[in-house]
């Protein structure tokens, strides 16, 4: 649960904290850390969108 809160703070998206807590419970920590590290230094407005895209690219969910 605390890692989910950490993700929400790092992505500046406290509004969706419950989503990140769910990710922390269901997805491997290594996958989340890899996605976060690739987004952390990015100079974009929507870090959340980039984070979700990176999770998809890393295979967090099945592509349709």
Coordinates of C-alpha atoms in Angstrom, one line a residue:
X1 CA 0.0 0.0 0.0
X2 CA 2.8 2.4 0.8
X3 CA 4.4 1.7 -2.6
X4 CA 1.2 2.6 -4.3
X5 CA 1.1 5.9 -2.4
X6 CA 4.8 6.5 -3.5
X7 CA 3.8 5.9 -7.1
X8 CA 1.0 8.4 -6.9
X9 CA 3.3 11.1 -5.4
X10 CA 6.0 10.5 -7.9
X11 CA 3.6 10.8 -10.8
X12 CA 1.9 13.8 -9.2
X13 CA -1.5 12.0 -9.4
X14 CA -2.9 11.8 -5.9
X15 CA -6.4 11.8 -7.2
X16 CA -6.0 8.2 -8.4
X17 CA -4.0 6.9 -5.4
X18 CA -6.3 3.8 -5.2
X19 CA -5.4 2.8 -8.7
X20 CA -1.6 2.8 -7.9
X21 CA -2.3 0.9 -4.7
X22 CA -4.0 -1.8 -6.8
X23 CA -1.1 -1.8 -9.2
X24 CA 1.3 -2.3 -6.2
X25 CA -0.8 -5.3 -5.1
X26 CA -1.3 -7.0 -8.4
X27 CA 1.7 -6.2 -10.6
X28 CA 5.3 -7.2 -10.0
X29 CA 7.4 -4.5 -8.2
X30 CA 10.2 -4.8 -10.7
X31 CA 7.8 -4.0 -13.6
X32 CA 6.5 -0.9 -11.7
X33 CA 9.9 0.3 -10.9
X34 CA 11.1 -0.1 -14.5
X35 CA 8.1 1.9 -15.8
X36 CA 8.6 4.6 -13.1
X37 CA 12.3 5.0 -13.8
X38 CA 11.7 5.6 -17.5
X39 CA 9.0 8.2 -16.7
X40 CA 10.7 10.0 -13.8
X41 CA 13.1 12.2 -15.7
X42 CA 10.8 12.7 -18.7
X43 CA 9.9 16.3 -19.5
X44 CA 6.2 15.8 -20.3
X45 CA 3.0 17.2 -18.9
X46 CA 1.2 13.9 -18.5
X47 CA 3.6 11.5 -16.7
X48 CA 0.7 9.3 -15.8
X49 CA -0.1 8.6 -19.5
X50 CA 3.5 7.8 -20.2
X51 CA 3.7 5.5 -17.2
X52 CA 0.6 3.6 -18.3
X53 CA 2.0 3.3 -21.9
X54 CA 5.3 2.0 -20.5
X55 CA 3.5 -0.6 -18.4
X56 CA 1.6 -1.7 -21.5
X57 CA 4.9 -1.9 -23.4
X58 CA 6.5 -4.0 -20.7
X59 CA 3.7 -6.5 -20.8
X60 CA 1.7 -5.6 -17.7
X61 CA -1.5 -6.4 -19.5
X62 CA -2.4 -8.3 -22.7
X63 CA -2.5 -6.3 -25.8
X64 CA -5.6 -6.5 -27.9

